[in-house]
């Protein structure tokens, strides 16, 4: 095995960058070539069909069979001209990534055995029934109703990957419950659109629609594929379960924004080339903080589309990595002791009239609107901070949140000094003052008191899980491997619910005789007071914050299975039902899936760890120990006793240490196996997940600690697993 390790390292160092034939074209020339976007639709659909389809997309009108047939015919022609022979409904089950089942376009023209033709009807475009009984459903589908169906989401355009036309779809059970991420996402986007549009009408009655926007920043690691192949832990769990820190890792801060290694640069170019063909507006690429860690970010876009694009690029990144002799690691914490990977979700709301609702305005009215939205978002995040955390918490992400690098496992919001100052000023102002101002200055009530907010981009807090960054909030707690929809569903839903409540309260005040702006002011002032505990501008990493957050009543739970409880808390169920995003049954089912997934992840890791330790580490350590014993024995043969004792002291020390560590490791592994056996007998998914968290997981660190110590003393030539210094510094 160690020979394998050396060979893998040797080959990794020899590898050269794969030349990417840079297209001799402008990006804009081939951008979106494989997407059935509006431009392409205009070429392949009649004007009538296109107009009807745009109504479906923009106004949410239902898609009738006749229209579906027309669209399918145009789409088929477009796809076949670009080499497609197959089609698939592309959906997002409650696993990681996406699912697809390809069908060819071919059909018999008549009776079986007759000529073959290419067929693609509106029926096949609009709806499919994948045999979906093995996707996680949390018990929603009993075996007798095991089939779910997928239905086209016309708001996200179809695209061609290789020879297959991919149609973005939702995935629903026959009883109507969502089995995927897209269904509730679309519902949450609809909810926030309606609620925010209503609130916008206080300021501008011409607003017809509010869009939710998302710009994700995808962090990732690359490792050489030969080295990856010799690390069963990376292969099976996506992270290293063992490995001593490299003497040098990120201490010198020389990787962040450093010059991009040639092999990696070639890889990045290749991803961009692929991404542009799918109309993914990739904009930024750079080295991240940890060695071998990088980031990729597009220009933000409408949330539903942006999420589909993120899922597509994650799969492209995985495939393209192979071409360059890399493996892509999207795990949130592939290596201990250095930064993990997140996926900051830059989120904002904007109107169809082109106004960013989180962008400070130029006029006092626009600023009042801005403050209204910021304050309501703070209120929502304050009320539902535990729920927001639950939306992004997974077994993998738990290694980031709460560790000393990423945002802590406490949700708080950072506003920056200027916006904070505006809110503080507003909170202290009296309504009377506002009225006086109005009378004297003939300005709209009190609005003049909101100063123009000029944002300073240097005013940033990198530790905040939810930070205002000038024209958006940056939800930083999201994990790198996540489907962004998970967090976006909850964020949009809580903001929708909050805006509805705001509107109701303000309307009541108006009804009871208050002027509109005074009513808005009064409610905002109240909200600013109530939501204060969520505002935190300090260092989120320190222990004082944990204590302070607890005093403020913010959720500080760190156990993943318990954090997830927030999804089915009575106030969460009420909120999700009120905005039409989830039913109670769906929430319970999804939690079952989350607990089950958590258990399985820890179970697999525990097995891999046990195997590696018993089959790789202990035999290697024993071999080295035996060599040392041999040496000691020979020393005693050659030298007189007194001298021999002196000369073998060092070896004897190591021999003893190895014995001690091996026996500790063995007993911990046995105890871990026992704990698993006990946990496996538990029927309730929640209790089982808790047992895995409380009783199984703690052994990981204890075992690892001893193995990593062995790594330091065992002969380097014998050590079977590529070390951190070999995995992390490939150029
Ligand atoms: P950072 O400085 O935070 O690392 P990046 O440039 O890496 O910034 O990424 C910022 C992301 O935020 C990009 O995807 C960008 O398009 C997106 N973004 C910018 N403005 C908005 C907005 N108003 N709403 C949503 N996303 C936005
Ligand atoms: Mg950022």
XYZ file of C-alpha atoms and ligand atoms in Angstrom:
759
model
C 0.000 0.000 0.000
C 2.770 2.453 0.768
C 4.185 1.713 -2.670
C 0.830 2.765 -4.022
C 1.042 5.948 -2.008
C 4.464 6.840 -3.352
C 3.491 6.054 -6.886
C 0.378 8.183 -6.603
C 2.352 11.100 -5.193
C 5.012 10.765 -7.841
C 2.467 10.787 -10.628
C 0.562 13.665 -9.120
C 3.691 15.805 -9.107
C 4.507 14.915 -12.676
C 1.113 15.885 -14.079
C 0.944 18.897 -16.343
C -1.972 21.153 -17.030
C -4.346 19.774 -19.623
C -4.365 22.201 -22.510
C -7.776 23.701 -23.025
C -8.300 24.794 -26.576
C -9.572 28.271 -25.887
C -12.431 28.929 -28.263
C -11.471 31.484 -30.857
C -14.726 33.254 -30.207
C -16.097 35.827 -27.872
C -17.928 34.353 -24.886
C -21.035 36.176 -26.062
C -20.894 34.242 -29.345
C -21.532 30.835 -27.786
C -23.105 31.858 -24.487
C -26.350 29.957 -23.909
C -25.952 27.847 -27.045
C -27.423 24.775 -25.350
C -30.293 26.495 -23.569
C -33.788 26.794 -24.933
C -34.014 30.406 -23.828
C -36.316 33.156 -25.055
C -34.136 33.923 -28.097
C -34.157 30.298 -29.171
C -37.859 29.969 -28.443
C -38.528 32.940 -30.692
C -36.828 31.026 -33.516
C -38.555 27.689 -32.965
C -42.030 28.612 -31.703
C -44.799 30.538 -33.400
C -45.436 34.006 -32.015
C -48.762 32.813 -30.623
C -47.179 29.872 -28.812
C -44.338 32.016 -27.481
C -46.704 34.678 -26.123
C -48.841 32.040 -24.441
C -45.756 30.393 -22.945
C -44.435 33.710 -21.645
C -47.766 34.226 -19.916
C -47.349 30.844 -18.256
C -43.818 31.721 -17.179
C -44.437 35.252 -15.996
C -48.007 35.179 -14.766
C -48.065 31.605 -13.549
C -50.989 30.693 -15.828
C -51.583 26.971 -16.293
C -50.060 25.160 -19.180
C -52.715 23.472 -21.333
C -52.099 20.364 -23.402
C -52.418 22.174 -26.725
C -49.769 24.699 -25.794
C -47.538 21.939 -24.398
C -47.757 20.122 -27.743
C -46.696 23.205 -29.680
C -43.813 23.912 -27.312
C -42.679 20.266 -27.368
C -42.589 20.244 -31.162
C -40.396 23.361 -31.279
C -38.194 22.128 -28.474
C -37.685 18.768 -30.173
C -36.634 20.404 -33.413
C -34.241 22.724 -31.598
C -32.756 19.835 -29.594
C -32.378 17.470 -32.559
C -30.600 20.120 -34.588
C -28.065 20.243 -31.761
C -27.516 16.501 -31.684
C -29.969 15.435 -28.980
C -31.339 11.912 -29.297
C -32.757 11.560 -25.795
C -34.715 13.588 -23.289
C -35.066 13.501 -19.541
C -37.028 15.137 -16.788
C -34.359 16.684 -14.616
C -35.428 16.980 -10.978
C -34.143 17.589 -7.477
C -35.057 14.797 -5.060
C -34.225 15.081 -1.379
C -30.773 13.640 -1.953
C -27.724 15.618 -2.973
C -27.729 16.763 -6.574
C -30.218 16.004 -9.309
C -31.867 12.944 -10.810
C -32.509 12.005 -14.409
C -33.712 9.027 -16.427
C -33.057 9.248 -20.147
C -35.536 8.162 -22.813
C -34.827 8.167 -26.502
C -37.060 10.142 -28.878
C -37.667 7.018 -30.972
C -41.129 5.533 -31.454
C -42.652 3.214 -34.027
C -44.563 5.179 -36.599
C -47.352 2.622 -36.531
C -47.622 -0.957 -35.337
C -44.636 -2.520 -33.517
C -41.981 -3.234 -36.096
C -42.948 -0.326 -38.356
C -40.545 2.481 -39.258
C -38.862 4.414 -36.459
C -39.548 8.112 -36.061
C -38.534 10.729 -33.528
C -41.421 11.699 -31.271
C -41.739 14.159 -28.433
C -45.274 15.126 -27.481
C -46.567 17.787 -25.137
C -47.606 14.981 -22.817
C -44.008 13.775 -22.486
C -42.791 17.330 -21.985
C -45.379 18.227 -19.370
C -45.471 15.141 -17.184
C -43.638 11.887 -16.467
C -43.943 9.092 -13.978
C -40.482 7.984 -13.025
C -40.444 4.842 -10.940
C -39.417 6.852 -7.988
C -39.996 4.495 -5.108
C -36.373 4.518 -4.094
C -36.080 8.258 -3.596
C -36.334 9.492 -0.022
C -39.877 10.513 0.841
C -40.032 10.315 4.633
C -42.862 7.812 4.432
C -45.122 9.949 2.250
C -45.318 7.289 -0.428
C -46.548 3.981 0.891
C -45.645 1.101 -1.379
C -49.079 0.980 -2.969
C -48.771 4.592 -4.033
C -45.064 4.379 -4.640
C -45.019 6.374 -7.826
C -44.554 10.069 -7.951
C -44.658 12.233 -11.003
C -42.495 14.968 -12.435
C -44.007 18.038 -14.056
C -42.311 20.644 -16.206
C -41.271 23.931 -14.611
C -41.523 26.289 -17.580
C -39.868 29.088 -15.588
C -36.510 27.329 -15.937
C -35.441 26.740 -19.545
C -34.644 23.297 -20.963
C -31.035 22.589 -21.945
C -28.978 19.929 -23.688
C -26.230 17.984 -21.929
C -24.289 15.797 -24.328
C -27.051 14.046 -26.332
C -29.873 14.610 -23.876
C -32.529 17.292 -23.684
C -32.958 18.090 -19.985
C -36.289 19.462 -18.827
C -36.298 21.015 -15.344
C -39.221 19.565 -13.413
C -40.843 19.373 -10.005
C -41.278 15.984 -8.337
C -44.523 15.319 -6.492
C -46.276 12.319 -4.951
C -49.639 11.206 -6.256
C -51.245 12.590 -3.135
C -49.832 16.000 -3.990
C -46.956 16.277 -1.531
C -43.614 17.642 -2.654
C -40.841 15.052 -2.844
C -38.232 17.548 -3.995
C -36.725 20.973 -3.446
C -38.150 22.754 -6.451
C -41.839 22.474 -5.575
C -41.636 24.265 -2.225
C -39.076 26.667 -3.666
C -41.495 27.808 -6.354
C -44.205 28.152 -3.717
C -41.933 30.253 -1.504
C -40.972 32.501 -4.423
C -44.616 32.970 -5.215
C -45.370 33.765 -1.566
C -42.626 36.360 -1.250
C -43.637 37.878 -4.578
C -47.222 38.397 -3.465
C -46.378 39.625 0.030
C -43.615 41.981 -1.115
C -45.656 43.356 -4.017
C -48.423 44.265 -1.559
C -45.962 46.097 0.654
C -44.408 47.852 -2.345
C -47.814 49.311 -3.120
C -47.422 51.602 -0.111
C -44.638 53.264 -2.057
C -45.298 52.578 -5.710
C -48.679 51.277 -6.888
C -47.287 50.384 -10.309
C -45.246 47.406 -9.038
C -46.677 44.163 -10.384
C -44.115 41.599 -9.339
C -41.249 41.158 -6.914
C -38.420 38.804 -7.800
C -36.180 36.990 -5.380
C -32.569 37.073 -6.553
C -29.710 34.763 -5.700
C -25.997 34.938 -6.407
C -24.142 31.940 -4.974
C -20.427 31.671 -4.339
C -19.373 28.053 -4.763
C -16.301 27.005 -2.797
C -14.577 23.705 -3.534
C -11.417 21.670 -3.104
C -9.477 19.795 -5.745
C -7.296 16.769 -5.094
C -5.281 14.750 -7.533
C -7.306 11.746 -8.661
C -4.476 9.258 -8.088
C -4.146 10.350 -4.474
C -7.894 10.331 -4.054
C -7.971 6.725 -5.193
C -5.668 5.720 -2.353
C -7.828 7.390 0.319
C -10.905 5.199 0.952
C -12.241 7.842 3.340
C -12.273 10.523 0.614
C -13.776 8.121 -1.870
C -16.567 6.892 0.361
C -17.355 9.844 2.595
C -16.037 12.871 0.710
C -13.755 13.850 3.571
C -10.582 12.684 5.271
C -11.391 10.914 8.523
C -7.717 10.665 9.413
C -4.602 12.692 8.741
C -2.266 14.844 10.764
C -2.163 18.514 9.925
C 0.538 19.517 7.507
C 3.336 21.566 9.088
C 2.433 24.288 6.655
C -1.150 24.821 5.680
C -2.900 28.173 5.619
C -0.938 29.993 8.341
C 0.950 32.236 5.944
C -2.284 33.356 4.303
C -0.523 32.933 1.007
C -3.222 31.038 -0.837
C -6.210 33.405 -0.715
C -6.350 35.369 -3.967
C -2.912 33.961 -4.788
C -1.928 33.194 -8.341
C -3.953 30.252 -9.582
C -1.918 27.066 -10.208
C -1.676 26.257 -13.932
C -3.414 22.905 -13.684
C -6.253 24.497 -11.785
C -6.473 27.479 -14.088
C -6.912 25.103 -17.030
C -9.667 23.353 -15.098
C -11.419 26.625 -14.289
C -11.313 27.721 -17.919
C -12.864 24.461 -18.931
C -15.711 24.795 -16.411
C -16.363 28.319 -17.599
C -16.451 27.232 -21.210
C -18.982 24.528 -20.339
C -20.962 26.809 -18.051
C -21.274 29.574 -20.651
C -22.736 27.121 -23.133
C -25.523 26.594 -20.593
C -26.030 30.287 -20.079
C -24.513 30.282 -16.596
C -23.061 33.780 -16.167
C -19.832 32.755 -14.389
C -18.010 35.871 -13.347
C -15.483 35.315 -10.587
C -12.778 32.704 -9.951
C -10.094 32.750 -7.321
C -8.034 30.826 -4.807
C -9.712 30.502 -1.429
C -8.152 30.585 2.035
C -7.142 26.918 2.385
C -4.552 25.246 0.171
C -6.200 23.562 -2.841
C -9.420 25.465 -2.134
C -11.038 27.622 -4.800
C -14.188 29.600 -5.533
C -16.468 30.188 -8.463
C -19.330 32.712 -8.606
C -21.761 33.849 -11.288
C -23.634 37.105 -11.710
C -26.765 36.811 -9.583
C -30.090 35.939 -11.152
C -33.663 34.977 -10.390
C -33.523 32.465 -7.526
C -35.153 29.444 -9.190
C -32.949 29.692 -12.263
C -29.857 30.462 -10.230
C -30.390 27.311 -8.154
C -30.807 25.155 -11.255
C -27.620 26.656 -12.632
C -25.763 25.919 -9.410
C -26.858 22.288 -9.513
C -25.863 22.010 -13.144
C -22.457 23.587 -12.600
C -21.783 21.324 -9.610
C -22.288 18.319 -11.846
C -20.210 19.869 -14.639
C -17.438 20.635 -12.131
C -17.389 17.003 -11.056
C -17.178 15.695 -14.616
C -14.652 18.205 -15.886
C -12.375 17.522 -12.898
C -11.803 14.011 -14.207
C -10.550 15.407 -17.506
C -7.854 17.303 -15.647
C -6.786 14.453 -13.394
C -8.565 15.942 -10.396
C -11.347 14.938 -8.090
C -13.729 17.618 -6.962
C -14.540 17.790 -3.262
C -17.748 19.624 -2.472
C -17.834 18.347 1.104
C -18.094 21.125 3.692
C -15.030 19.950 5.601
C -12.753 17.627 3.641
C -9.683 18.375 5.782
C -9.386 18.995 9.500
C -7.443 22.022 10.687
C -7.987 24.166 7.598
C -11.017 26.051 6.331
C -14.055 24.210 5.127
C -16.193 25.131 2.125
C -19.350 27.149 2.166
C -21.657 28.527 -0.446
C -22.575 32.095 0.408
C -26.089 32.796 -0.806
C -26.293 36.475 -1.805
C -29.997 37.180 -1.681
C -32.131 40.179 -2.485
C -35.574 41.235 -3.665
C -36.282 43.474 -6.640
C -39.358 44.774 -8.437
C -40.428 44.381 -12.041
C -39.944 48.152 -12.258
C -36.222 47.601 -11.743
C -35.898 48.738 -8.135
C -33.690 46.716 -5.802
C -35.618 46.613 -2.540
C -32.419 46.140 -0.559
C -30.598 48.923 -2.346
C -30.621 52.216 -0.482
C -32.537 54.651 -2.642
C -31.866 58.129 -3.872
C -35.093 59.684 -2.725
C -36.497 59.691 0.818
C -39.446 57.546 -0.343
C -37.135 54.940 -1.762
C -35.186 54.974 1.454
C -38.297 54.427 3.505
C -39.071 51.455 1.288
C -35.508 50.192 1.755
C -35.724 50.542 5.539
C -39.135 48.839 5.512
C -37.721 45.776 3.789
C -34.513 45.624 5.822
C -36.463 45.905 9.066
C -38.969 43.246 8.100
C -36.167 40.900 7.069
C -34.499 41.452 10.436
C -37.781 40.695 12.159
C -38.209 37.482 10.166
C -34.653 36.326 10.832
C -35.045 37.194 14.492
C -38.308 35.298 14.939
C -37.198 32.296 12.931
C -33.462 32.170 13.614
C -33.653 28.542 14.753
C -35.642 27.616 11.660
C -33.218 29.347 9.328
C -30.387 27.404 10.907
C -32.360 24.170 10.545
C -32.726 24.874 6.829
C -29.012 24.619 6.161
C -27.886 22.166 8.838
C -26.541 18.785 7.750
C -24.046 16.261 9.065
C -21.381 17.783 6.796
C -22.145 21.430 7.447
C -21.961 20.812 11.194
C -18.185 20.582 10.793
C -18.129 24.181 9.592
C -20.713 25.951 11.674
C -19.401 26.388 15.133
C -15.853 25.533 14.191
C -13.365 28.361 14.325
C -13.602 29.647 10.786
C -17.080 29.746 9.403
C -20.090 31.446 10.864
C -21.036 30.038 14.250
C -24.030 27.775 14.828
C -25.992 30.833 15.918
C -27.852 32.925 13.385
C -27.377 36.681 13.772
C -27.479 39.579 11.331
C -24.803 42.136 10.572
C -25.890 45.481 9.134
C -22.773 47.610 9.017
C -22.395 50.933 10.777
C -24.464 53.057 8.416
C -27.621 51.009 8.241
C -27.349 50.354 11.975
C -27.129 54.100 12.571
C -30.244 54.724 10.481
C -32.233 52.123 12.403
C -31.001 53.464 15.736
C -32.003 56.959 14.741
C -35.409 55.821 13.635
C -35.946 53.891 16.833
C -35.252 56.952 18.950
C -37.280 59.431 16.936
C -40.708 60.280 18.299
C -43.716 60.240 16.046
C -44.476 63.812 17.060
C -41.105 64.835 15.770
C -41.957 63.173 12.511
C -45.170 65.135 12.160
C -43.475 68.451 12.920
C -40.892 67.753 10.283
C -43.610 67.100 7.808
C -45.454 70.317 8.528
C -42.388 72.536 8.469
C -40.474 71.112 5.603
C -43.424 70.072 3.461
C -41.808 66.762 3.007
C -43.531 63.490 3.223
C -43.994 62.487 6.765
C -40.736 61.891 8.503
C -39.079 60.402 5.493
C -36.528 63.169 5.478
C -35.112 61.765 8.658
C -33.692 58.824 6.827
C -30.330 60.013 5.649
C -29.017 58.982 2.325
C -27.260 55.713 2.869
C -23.962 55.623 1.076
C -22.517 52.255 1.598
C -18.956 51.651 2.361
C -17.903 48.277 1.058
C -15.014 47.990 3.456
C -17.462 47.885 6.319
C -17.695 44.126 6.334
C -17.925 41.433 8.881
C -16.663 38.096 7.664
C -17.886 36.142 10.656
C -21.571 36.931 10.365
C -23.876 34.193 9.116
C -26.314 36.739 7.679
C -24.673 39.966 6.620
C -25.945 43.009 4.788
C -23.454 43.819 2.043
C -24.681 46.943 0.343
C -27.588 45.802 -1.809
C -28.270 42.286 -0.526
C -28.000 39.987 2.427
C -25.340 37.368 2.305
C -26.503 34.120 3.916
C -23.114 32.619 4.625
C -24.053 29.620 6.691
C -25.039 27.561 3.626
C -22.779 24.561 2.983
C -20.822 23.986 -0.223
C -22.567 20.719 -1.160
C -26.066 21.968 -0.378
C -28.928 22.510 -2.747
C -29.347 26.278 -2.210
C -33.096 25.749 -2.375
C -33.101 24.384 1.151
C -32.110 27.727 2.682
C -33.893 29.805 0.046
C -37.256 28.117 0.693
C -37.111 29.009 4.369
C -35.696 32.490 3.876
C -38.283 33.499 1.294
C -41.088 31.900 3.298
C -40.263 33.647 6.584
C -39.862 36.990 4.836
C -43.204 36.484 3.061
C -44.933 35.641 6.344
C -43.366 38.648 8.020
C -44.352 41.056 5.230
C -47.939 39.800 5.379
C -48.043 40.485 9.082
C -46.498 43.910 8.605
C -49.059 44.828 5.962
C -51.900 43.688 8.156
C -50.679 45.702 11.143
C -50.065 48.846 9.107
C -53.463 48.553 7.395
C -55.192 48.264 10.759
C -53.505 51.444 11.928
C -54.496 53.214 8.725
C -58.069 52.061 9.198
C -58.084 53.464 12.699
C -57.191 56.868 11.285
C -53.383 57.092 11.123
C -51.726 58.532 8.040
C -49.989 55.873 5.969
C -46.397 56.945 6.582
C -46.974 57.425 10.284
C -48.476 53.965 10.490
C -45.445 52.536 8.707
C -43.083 54.433 10.985
C -44.805 53.282 14.129
C -44.686 49.657 13.125
C -41.062 49.848 11.969
C -40.030 51.479 15.233
C -41.675 48.701 17.137
C -39.979 46.073 14.953
C -36.574 47.693 15.321
C -36.946 47.383 19.092
C -38.204 43.817 19.058
C -35.666 42.475 16.582
C -32.649 44.060 18.240
C -31.304 40.792 19.675
C -30.623 39.480 16.164
C -28.288 42.362 15.354
C -24.687 41.558 16.099
C -21.713 43.382 14.652
C -18.980 41.785 16.718
C -16.796 38.728 16.375
C -18.983 35.667 15.911
C -16.168 33.235 16.660
C -15.535 34.044 20.288
C -17.025 32.238 23.248
C -18.408 35.451 24.718
C -20.801 35.633 21.791
C -22.199 32.192 22.603
C -23.019 33.329 26.118
C -24.344 36.684 24.916
C -26.502 35.043 22.235
C -28.009 32.725 24.842
C -28.884 35.745 26.986
C -30.548 37.312 23.946
C -32.656 34.201 23.453
C -31.093 33.165 20.143
C -30.891 29.487 19.351
C -27.469 28.052 20.146
C -28.174 24.344 19.653
C -25.315 22.500 17.958
C -26.654 18.951 17.636
C -27.898 18.523 14.058
C -30.767 16.108 14.818
C -32.085 18.464 17.500
C -31.634 21.604 15.379
C -33.901 19.986 12.796
C -36.769 19.945 15.326
C -37.277 23.622 14.528
C -38.880 22.638 11.202
C -41.890 21.118 12.912
C -42.213 23.484 15.868
C -45.843 24.733 16.061
C -44.947 28.289 15.008
C -42.971 26.991 12.021
C -45.815 24.737 10.871
C -48.229 27.645 11.187
C -45.926 29.951 9.271
C -45.207 27.504 6.430
C -48.895 26.640 6.078
C -49.967 30.277 6.143
C -47.738 31.126 3.176
C -48.629 27.899 1.366
C -45.097 26.517 1.203
C -45.330 23.280 3.203
C -48.119 21.291 4.784
C -47.576 19.832 8.230
C -47.379 16.339 6.706
C -44.652 17.454 4.327
C -42.652 19.053 7.127
C -42.767 15.898 9.207
C -41.873 13.732 6.216
C -38.918 15.947 5.317
C -37.604 15.824 8.863
C -37.761 12.032 8.740
C -35.608 12.183 5.615
C -33.171 14.556 7.313
C -32.772 12.348 10.376
C -32.389 9.250 8.256
C -29.768 10.924 6.080
C -27.896 12.135 9.132
C -27.814 8.655 10.623
C -26.634 7.080 7.383
C -23.863 9.607 6.904
C -22.456 9.044 10.384
C -22.956 5.296 10.043
C -20.975 5.150 6.804
C -18.217 7.316 8.250
C -18.028 5.154 11.344
C -17.696 2.011 9.246
C -15.035 3.493 6.992
C -13.129 4.793 9.994
C -13.276 1.412 11.726
C -12.106 -0.428 8.596
C -9.299 1.979 7.857
C -8.006 1.835 11.377
C -8.168 -1.941 11.653
C -6.924 -2.756 8.136
C -4.530 0.054 7.355
C -3.324 1.813 10.445
C -2.917 -0.846 13.118
C -1.155 -3.364 10.825
C 1.227 -0.613 9.668
C 1.988 0.506 13.200
C 2.523 -3.111 14.261
C 4.900 -3.684 11.384
C 6.964 -0.682 12.372
C 6.891 -1.709 16.000
C 8.116 -5.140 15.072
C 11.013 -3.611 13.122
C 11.919 -1.583 16.171
C 11.747 -4.655 18.391
C 14.033 -6.410 16.001
C 16.448 -3.515 16.228
C 16.375 -3.526 20.025
C 17.002 -7.259 20.030
C 19.996 -6.855 17.747
C 21.418 -3.989 19.773
C 21.399 -6.311 22.770
C 23.245 -8.940 20.754
C 25.975 -6.543 19.725
C 26.527 -4.373 22.804
C 27.001 -5.079 26.473
C 23.881 -4.734 28.585
C 24.516 -1.292 29.996
C 25.266 0.225 26.600
C 22.443 -1.690 24.923
C 19.906 -0.321 27.399
C 21.088 3.192 26.661
C 21.120 2.744 22.902
C 17.666 1.179 22.687
C 15.911 3.675 24.971
C 14.542 5.736 22.089
C 13.179 2.700 20.257
C 11.666 1.327 23.435
C 9.839 4.597 24.040
C 8.288 4.425 20.597
C 7.489 0.743 20.966
C 5.579 1.508 24.136
C 3.791 4.469 22.646
C 2.695 2.383 19.677
C 1.363 -0.331 21.970
C -0.545 2.160 24.041
C -2.027 3.959 21.086
C -2.983 0.729 19.363
C -4.732 -0.538 22.428
C -6.606 2.764 22.890
C -7.606 2.799 19.229
C -8.783 -0.795 19.375
C -10.891 -0.278 22.447
C -12.416 2.918 21.053
C -13.270 1.239 17.766
C -14.910 -1.628 19.635
C -16.863 0.777 21.800
C -17.926 2.697 18.694
C -19.190 -0.493 17.098
C -21.140 -1.291 20.250
C -22.656 2.192 20.281
C -23.716 1.686 16.677
C -25.358 -1.604 17.480
C -27.375 0.033 20.233
C -28.334 2.962 17.985
C -29.323 0.689 15.108
C -31.981 -0.968 17.263
C -33.796 2.334 17.801
C -36.928 2.537 15.650
C -37.653 6.247 15.830
C -35.571 8.076 13.206
C -35.149 11.132 15.399
C -33.962 9.167 18.420
C -31.666 7.094 16.246
C -30.058 10.201 14.748
C -29.611 11.637 18.221
C -27.949 8.404 19.356
C -25.582 8.593 16.398
C -24.782 12.188 17.248
C -24.399 11.745 21.006
C -23.017 8.222 21.261
C -21.247 7.302 18.024
C -19.792 10.550 16.676
C -17.709 11.420 19.766
C -15.471 8.383 19.120
C -14.325 9.826 15.797
C -12.113 12.480 17.343
C -10.710 10.166 19.995
C -9.746 7.553 17.429
C -8.395 10.093 15.016
C -6.290 11.793 17.664
C -4.391 8.580 18.332
C -4.034 7.646 14.676
C -2.699 11.099 13.819
C -0.120 10.725 16.594
C 0.936 7.403 15.104
C 1.326 9.091 11.733
C 3.987 11.285 13.321
C 6.089 8.425 14.688
C 5.650 5.576 12.211
C 8.202 5.282 9.408
C 7.080 7.506 6.541
C 7.884 4.757 4.064
C 5.342 2.432 5.616
C 2.488 4.880 6.045
C -0.303 3.730 3.750
C -2.414 6.857 3.289
C -1.302 9.976 1.403
C -0.590 12.639 3.985
C -2.115 16.105 4.144
C 1.058 17.681 2.797
C 0.778 15.455 -0.272
C -2.942 15.900 -0.772
C -2.970 19.650 -0.382
C -0.093 21.067 -2.351
C -0.404 19.629 -5.815
C 0.754 22.001 -8.502
P -17.696 38.664 -2.245
O -17.000 39.950 -2.195
O -18.797 38.577 -1.260
O -16.792 37.453 -2.224
P -18.415 37.860 -4.947
O -18.156 38.791 -6.062
O -17.577 36.640 -4.825
O -18.427 38.724 -3.630
O -19.891 37.358 -5.025
C -20.946 38.189 -4.814
C -22.187 37.558 -5.383
O -23.301 38.381 -5.027
C -22.198 37.502 -6.915
O -22.841 36.326 -7.326
C -23.034 38.715 -7.262
O -23.618 38.647 -8.536
C -24.070 38.643 -6.168
N -24.868 39.869 -6.009
C -24.501 41.145 -6.201
N -25.545 41.979 -6.027
C -26.616 41.193 -5.691
C -27.989 41.436 -5.403
N -28.500 42.654 -5.384
N -28.764 40.380 -5.132
C -28.286 39.133 -5.139
N -27.020 38.845 -5.398
C -26.179 39.851 -5.678
Mg -19.005 36.788 -0.304
